[in-house]
Each structure stands twice: as structure tokens, then as C-alpha cells.
mmCIF file of C-alpha atoms in Angstrom:
data_model
loop_
_atom_site.group_PDB
_atom_site.id
_atom_site.type_symbol
_atom_site.label_atom_id
_atom_site.label_comp_id
_atom_site.label_asym_id
_atom_site.label_seq_id
_atom_site.Cartn_x
_atom_site.Cartn_y
_atom_site.Cartn_z
ATOM 1 C CA UNK O 414 182.679 75.028 130.400
ATOM 2 C CA UNK O 415 182.643 77.764 132.856
ATOM 3 C CA UNK O 416 179.413 76.623 134.503
ATOM 4 C CA UNK O 417 180.835 73.112 134.743
ATOM 5 C CA UNK O 418 184.079 74.648 136.648
ATOM 6 C CA UNK O 419 181.827 76.216 139.222
ATOM 7 C CA UNK O 420 179.183 73.796 139.723
ATOM 8 C CA UNK O 421 181.439 71.669 142.014
ATOM 9 C CA UNK O 422 181.043 74.254 144.798
ATOM 10 C CA UNK O 423 177.446 73.156 145.121
ATOM 11 C CA UNK O 424 176.438 76.867 145.512
ATOM 12 C CA UNK O 425 173.330 78.118 143.356
ATOM 13 C CA UNK O 426 174.166 81.628 144.559
ATOM 14 C CA UNK O 427 177.922 81.428 143.281
ATOM 15 C CA UNK O 428 176.681 79.696 140.028
ATOM 16 C CA UNK O 429 174.237 82.651 139.460
ATOM 17 C CA UNK O 430 176.689 85.303 140.260
ATOM 18 C CA UNK O 431 179.335 84.201 138.017
ATOM 19 C CA UNK O 432 177.210 83.105 135.208
ATOM 20 C CA UNK O 433 175.192 86.287 135.384
ATOM 21 C CA UNK O 434 178.521 88.418 135.446
ATOM 22 C CA UNK O 435 179.782 86.527 132.430
ATOM 23 C CA UNK O 436 176.549 86.920 130.320
ATOM 24 C CA UNK O 437 176.344 90.592 131.406
ATOM 25 C CA UNK O 438 179.975 91.555 130.222
ATOM 26 C CA UNK O 439 179.484 89.495 127.168
ATOM 27 C CA UNK O 440 176.249 91.142 126.208
ATOM 28 C CA UNK O 441 177.584 94.796 127.051
ATOM 29 C CA UNK O 442 180.644 94.190 124.617
ATOM 30 C CA UNK O 443 178.644 92.478 121.890
ATOM 31 C CA UNK O 444 175.987 95.397 122.035
ATOM 32 C CA UNK O 445 178.752 98.064 122.012
ATOM 33 C CA UNK O 446 180.132 96.042 118.789
ATOM 34 C CA UNK O 447 176.789 96.063 117.223
ATOM 35 C CA UNK O 448 176.079 99.938 118.170
ATOM 36 C CA UNK O 449 179.455 100.842 116.507
ATOM 37 C CA UNK O 450 178.558 98.797 113.428
ATOM 38 C CA UNK O 451 175.238 100.534 113.266
ATOM 39 C CA UNK O 452 176.711 104.261 113.575
ATOM 40 C CA UNK O 453 179.254 103.336 110.850
ATOM 41 C CA UNK O 454 176.597 101.813 108.180
ATOM 42 C CA UNK O 455 174.020 104.626 109.205
ATOM 43 C CA UNK O 456 176.796 107.015 107.717
ATOM 44 C CA UNK O 457 177.760 104.724 104.859
ATOM 45 C CA UNK O 458 174.097 103.569 103.920
ATOM 46 C CA UNK O 459 173.935 106.349 101.072
ATOM 47 C CA UNK O 460 177.253 105.083 99.709
ATOM 48 C CA UNK O 461 176.879 103.114 96.316
ATOM 49 C CA UNK O 462 177.615 99.697 96.773
ATOM 50 C CA UNK O 463 177.408 99.475 100.590
ATOM 51 C CA UNK O 464 174.245 96.989 100.345
ATOM 52 C CA UNK O 465 176.227 94.851 97.620
ATOM 53 C CA UNK O 466 179.117 94.602 100.135
ATOM 54 C CA UNK O 467 177.035 93.569 102.915
ATOM 55 C CA UNK O 468 175.232 90.903 100.783
ATOM 56 C CA UNK O 469 178.627 89.480 99.807
ATOM 57 C CA UNK O 470 179.783 89.334 103.504
ATOM 58 C CA UNK O 471 176.687 87.517 104.420
ATOM 59 C CA UNK O 472 177.047 84.816 101.625
ATOM 60 C CA UNK O 473 180.581 84.357 102.386
ATOM 61 C CA UNK O 474 179.577 84.104 106.154
ATOM 62 C CA UNK O 475 176.770 81.781 105.579
ATOM 63 C CA UNK O 476 178.905 79.471 102.986
ATOM 64 C CA UNK O 477 181.877 78.975 105.633
ATOM 65 C CA UNK O 478 179.211 77.912 108.217
ATOM 66 C CA UNK O 479 177.483 75.650 106.035
ATOM 67 C CA UNK O 480 180.856 74.038 104.909
ATOM 68 C CA UNK O 481 181.632 73.734 108.439
ATOM 69 C CA UNK O 482 178.281 71.271 108.890
ATOM 70 C CA UNK O 483 179.989 68.732 106.241
ATOM 71 C CA UNK O 484 183.867 69.571 107.142
ATOM 72 C CA UNK O 485 184.135 70.787 110.715
ATOM 73 C CA UNK O 486 186.927 73.141 111.232
ATOM 74 C CA UNK O 487 188.622 72.175 107.969
ATOM 75 C CA UNK O 488 189.940 74.947 106.201
ATOM 76 C CA UNK O 489 188.494 78.493 106.809
ATOM 77 C CA UNK O 490 186.077 78.366 109.892
ATOM 78 C CA UNK O 491 184.461 81.044 111.984
ATOM 79 C CA UNK O 492 185.435 79.183 115.223
ATOM 80 C CA UNK O 493 187.655 79.991 118.295
ATOM 81 C CA UNK O 494 191.248 79.137 116.901
ATOM 82 C CA UNK O 495 192.802 76.380 119.080
ATOM 83 C CA UNK O 496 195.411 78.612 120.201
ATOM 84 C CA UNK O 497 193.196 80.540 122.518
ATOM 85 C CA UNK O 498 191.385 77.527 124.243
ATOM 86 C CA UNK O 499 194.395 77.006 126.756
ATOM 87 C CA UNK O 500 194.023 80.672 127.957
ATOM 88 C CA UNK O 501 190.456 80.208 128.215
ATOM 89 C CA UNK O 502 190.740 76.877 130.133
ATOM 90 C CA UNK O 503 193.159 78.351 132.486
ATOM 91 C CA UNK O 504 190.885 81.432 133.150
ATOM 92 C CA UNK O 505 187.902 79.131 133.909
ATOM 93 C CA UNK O 506 190.065 77.129 136.434
ATOM 94 C CA UNK O 507 191.143 80.422 138.147
ATOM 95 C CA UNK O 508 187.218 80.789 138.713
ATOM 96 C CA UNK O 509 186.942 77.355 140.195
ATOM 97 C CA UNK O 510 189.501 78.442 142.973
ATOM 98 C CA UNK O 511 188.304 78.774 146.596
ATOM 99 C CA UNK O 512 188.454 82.549 146.864
ATOM 100 C CA UNK O 513 186.066 85.229 148.202
ATOM 101 C CA UNK O 514 183.388 85.869 145.763
ATOM 102 C CA UNK O 515 184.337 89.572 144.712
ATOM 103 C CA UNK O 516 187.790 88.272 143.623
ATOM 104 C CA UNK O 517 186.167 85.500 141.586
ATOM 105 C CA UNK O 518 183.903 87.796 139.841
ATOM 106 C CA UNK O 519 186.736 90.133 138.965
ATOM 107 C CA UNK O 520 188.363 86.976 137.305
ATOM 108 C CA UNK O 521 185.296 86.370 135.405
ATOM 109 C CA UNK O 522 184.919 89.885 134.146
ATOM 110 C CA UNK O 523 188.300 89.459 132.772
ATOM 111 C CA UNK O 524 187.744 85.976 131.160
ATOM 112 C CA UNK O 525 184.203 87.111 129.863
ATOM 113 C CA UNK O 526 185.831 90.205 128.237
ATOM 114 C CA UNK O 527 188.785 88.239 126.507
ATOM 115 C CA UNK O 528 186.283 85.309 125.458
ATOM 116 C CA UNK O 529 183.938 88.185 123.731
ATOM 117 C CA UNK O 530 186.661 89.726 122.122
ATOM 118 C CA UNK O 531 187.755 86.399 120.636
ATOM 119 C CA UNK O 532 184.522 85.366 119.545
ATOM 120 C CA UNK O 533 183.601 88.649 117.807
ATOM 121 C CA UNK O 534 185.006 87.741 114.455
ATOM 122 C CA UNK O 535 182.964 84.390 114.680
ATOM 123 C CA UNK O 536 179.845 85.791 115.393
ATOM 124 C CA UNK O 537 180.160 88.964 113.175
ATOM 125 C CA UNK O 538 177.813 87.885 110.438
ATOM 126 C CA UNK O 539 174.535 88.458 111.967
ATOM 127 C CA UNK O 540 175.401 91.627 113.665
ATOM 128 C CA UNK O 541 176.689 93.205 110.277
ATOM 129 C CA UNK O 542 173.507 92.201 108.419
ATOM 130 C CA UNK O 543 171.093 93.287 111.129
ATOM 131 C CA UNK O 544 172.781 96.527 111.674
ATOM 132 C CA UNK O 545 172.621 97.462 107.890
ATOM 133 C CA UNK O 546 169.031 96.447 107.548
ATOM 134 C CA UNK O 547 168.251 98.581 110.666
ATOM 135 C CA UNK O 548 170.348 101.711 109.371
ATOM 136 C CA UNK O 549 168.826 101.063 105.953
ATOM 137 C CA UNK O 550 165.232 101.632 107.574
ATOM 138 C CA UNK O 551 166.387 104.899 109.108
ATOM 139 C CA UNK O 552 165.768 103.876 112.739
ATOM 140 C CA UNK O 553 167.308 106.075 115.349
ATOM 141 C CA UNK O 554 167.257 106.702 119.021
ATOM 142 C CA UNK O 555 164.855 104.950 121.389
ATOM 143 C CA UNK O 556 163.611 102.806 118.739
ATOM 144 C CA UNK O 557 167.229 101.356 118.021
ATOM 145 C CA UNK O 558 167.928 100.876 121.597
ATOM 146 C CA UNK O 559 164.689 98.756 122.017
ATOM 147 C CA UNK O 560 165.544 96.749 118.939
ATOM 148 C CA UNK O 561 169.214 95.962 120.273
ATOM 149 C CA UNK O 562 168.091 95.058 123.687
ATOM 150 C CA UNK O 563 165.538 92.602 121.777
ATOM 151 C CA UNK O 564 168.487 91.545 119.539
ATOM 152 C CA UNK O 565 170.766 90.990 122.706
ATOM 153 C CA UNK O 566 167.760 88.969 124.554
ATOM 154 C CA UNK O 567 167.537 86.598 121.630
ATOM 155 C CA UNK O 568 171.130 86.403 121.085
ATOM 156 C CA UNK O 569 171.552 85.359 124.936
ATOM 157 C CA UNK O 570 168.419 83.332 125.210
ATOM 158 C CA UNK O 571 169.970 79.749 125.192
ATOM 159 C CA UNK O 572 172.923 80.745 127.540
ATOM 160 C CA UNK O 573 170.006 82.070 129.874
ATOM 161 C CA UNK O 574 168.353 78.864 129.659
ATOM 162 C CA UNK O 575 171.803 77.037 130.111
ATOM 163 C CA UNK O 576 172.474 79.148 133.305
ATOM 164 C CA UNK O 577 168.709 78.657 134.609
ATOM 165 C CA UNK O 578 169.000 75.022 134.336
ATOM 166 C CA UNK O 579 172.469 74.903 136.170
ATOM 167 C CA UNK O 580 171.193 77.002 138.800
ATOM 168 C CA UNK O 581 168.139 74.915 139.580
ATOM 169 C CA UNK O 582 169.615 71.401 139.106
ATOM 170 C CA UNK O 583 173.232 71.943 139.747
ATOM 171 C CA UNK O 584 174.173 69.786 136.634
ATOM 172 C CA UNK O 585 175.066 70.792 133.007
ATOM 173 C CA UNK O 586 175.254 68.682 130.041
ATOM 174 C CA UNK O 587 178.106 69.072 127.242
ATOM 175 C CA UNK O 588 177.828 70.261 123.902
ATOM 176 C CA UNK O 589 179.019 67.668 121.407
ATOM 177 C CA UNK O 590 180.602 68.389 117.796
ATOM 178 C CA UNK O 591 177.119 67.396 116.145
ATOM 179 C CA UNK O 592 175.456 69.933 117.891
ATOM 180 C CA UNK O 593 177.917 72.592 117.122
ATOM 181 C CA UNK O 594 177.731 71.689 113.391
ATOM 182 C CA UNK O 595 173.931 71.592 113.278
ATOM 183 C CA UNK O 596 174.101 75.312 114.799
ATOM 184 C CA UNK O 597 176.518 76.155 112.167
ATOM 185 C CA UNK O 598 174.310 74.568 109.413
ATOM 186 C CA UNK O 599 171.218 76.777 110.652
ATOM 187 C CA UNK O 600 173.147 79.783 111.171
ATOM 188 C CA UNK O 601 174.657 79.357 107.742
ATOM 189 C CA UNK O 602 171.581 78.688 105.850
ATOM 190 C CA UNK O 603 169.929 81.972 107.285
ATOM 191 C CA UNK O 604 173.186 83.976 106.177
ATOM 192 C CA UNK O 605 172.961 82.432 102.628
ATOM 193 C CA UNK O 606 169.180 83.467 102.582
ATOM 194 C CA UNK O 607 169.612 86.783 103.942
ATOM 195 C CA UNK O 608 172.484 87.464 101.382
ATOM 196 C CA UNK O 609 170.495 86.272 98.599
ATOM 197 C CA UNK O 610 167.631 88.191 99.432
ATOM 198 C CA UNK O 611 169.717 91.488 99.710
ATOM 199 C CA UNK O 612 171.196 91.017 96.515
ATOM 200 C CA UNK O 613 167.985 89.937 94.456
ATOM 201 C CA UNK O 614 165.157 91.480 96.605
ATOM 202 C CA UNK O 615 165.968 93.554 99.621
ATOM 203 C CA UNK O 616 162.477 94.957 99.698
ATOM 204 C CA UNK O 617 161.448 91.645 101.257
ATOM 205 C CA UNK O 618 163.161 92.610 104.364
ATOM 206 C CA UNK O 619 161.183 95.623 104.785
ATOM 207 C CA UNK O 620 158.214 93.833 106.429
ATOM 208 C CA UNK O 621 157.943 91.379 109.288
ATOM 209 C CA UNK O 622 156.033 88.925 107.110
ATOM 210 C CA UNK O 623 158.800 89.014 104.644
ATOM 211 C CA UNK O 624 161.666 88.713 107.047
ATOM 212 C CA UNK O 625 159.853 85.585 108.608
ATOM 213 C CA UNK O 626 159.308 83.984 105.447
ATOM 214 C CA UNK O 627 163.032 84.427 104.590
ATOM 215 C CA UNK O 628 164.096 82.865 107.735
ATOM 216 C CA UNK O 629 161.575 80.134 107.497
ATOM 217 C CA UNK O 630 162.814 79.190 104.019
ATOM 218 C CA UNK O 631 166.243 78.963 105.410
ATOM 219 C CA UNK O 632 165.191 76.674 108.436
ATOM 220 C CA UNK O 633 163.278 74.315 106.134
ATOM 221 C CA UNK O 634 166.309 74.115 103.972
ATOM 222 C CA UNK O 635 168.582 73.509 106.874
ATOM 223 C CA UNK O 636 166.118 70.822 108.147
ATOM 224 C CA UNK O 637 166.187 69.192 104.774
ATOM 225 C CA UNK O 638 169.988 68.978 104.605
ATOM 226 C CA UNK O 639 169.973 67.621 108.232
ATOM 227 C CA UNK O 640 167.524 64.958 107.324
ATOM 228 C CA UNK O 641 169.339 64.106 104.135
ATOM 229 C CA UNK O 642 172.554 63.680 105.615
ATOM 230 C CA UNK O 643 171.078 61.392 108.245
ATOM 231 C CA UNK O 644 169.380 59.156 105.520
ATOM 232 C CA UNK O 645 172.962 58.963 104.089
ATOM 233 C CA UNK O 646 174.619 58.068 107.424
ATOM 234 C CA UNK O 647 176.929 61.326 107.415
#
């Protein structure tokens, strides 16, 4: 939406500056959130029942996201509340105004910070599970910093691709509800798989092969649900 607002300027440099600033701010706040979670879970990992709490959190988070595939935004949903959207739209229109680039970037920073804070509850599932696994492995210092940087790169990969495409083509498509539902399903199935493994056989997550197997099973399950839904016309 933000990129759609600024593409009308026809300037690749402005699109890159605004989009890059937005991603940098959201990644920084998201990274600080994960670092805080990691610090808290590193202290609490020896407490009895902490792994059970994390597993149950993952199962609830995953179940709600899978529910959204079938009943989008009906009942409990980890999506941006409708009451916040008018403010986001107003902020995006401010970015579109014909003003000097420094002023636009300041507005972008404020908008990105607000959106990141609103999104945190909607995207907290993976950071909680990931931070718990890394803390349980006893990883610290530079190793944690490297893993966090990798996590943030993967987290931003789709947005980086969207921004790159917009800069090159000065065009952007719109994400439809069906795309959002599909993403919810995939994320939800992965969270359910992680929660189940943490409850039944947490040692599987101690190796790369085990972790990839868990995620692969979740992805296959999500694809099966999508295929069955399409055959039924839902």
C-alpha cells in the first residue's frame, strides 16, 4: 500500500528511499522485540513448564491462523484491527505529498514504527518459538547475532523482493484476500507442527535435519488442505 502511494511520483530513487527506510525501521523494531524475548527466555528456560507454555502458545497461535484460512477474520484473528487501518492510510497519504525527501523519510519512520508496533501481536508466534529454541540451545553473543540477522533477512525477504520489483518496474500488484488466507494457513500449519513437536519430541528441533523435516511435513499438510479446498470449491 505504501509503495502504491509513492509510485505515482515515477521516481525510482524516492521509491527506494521510502521503501528501504520503512523496511529498516520495521526490521529494527522487530529485531529488538526478538532480542528482548530471547533475553527473557534465556533467564526463564530453566523454569519448570516454560517449554510447555511455549508449545501451547504455538498451538493456539497456529490454530487461530489455520482457522483464518476457512473463516477469515471471523472471531479471534491475529490480523491488524480495522480501527487502526484509517490511521495507516492517513500516514501513507502523508508520504505521498509533494515535499522534500528528508521530510518524507521522517514521516516514513513514524509510520513504519507505528505499523511495526501494531503488527507485533499479529506476528509474535514465530519469534516466541524461535527465541525459545535458540535460548534452549544455549546460544549467546555473536552466534545469536548471526542467527537473528538470518531470521530478519528471511522475515523481510518477500518485502525486499516486492520493493525490488517496484523499483525496477515502477509497478506493484495488490495482495488479495486469498493470498492472505494462504499465508495464514501455511504459517498456522508450521506453528501447529512446531507446537506439537515441542510437546511430544522436542529433541527433533536440536538438529537441522529434524527441524527441516518438521517444517516440510507442515508445508505438505498445508498444500494438501489447499488442494482439498480447491477440489471442494471453498
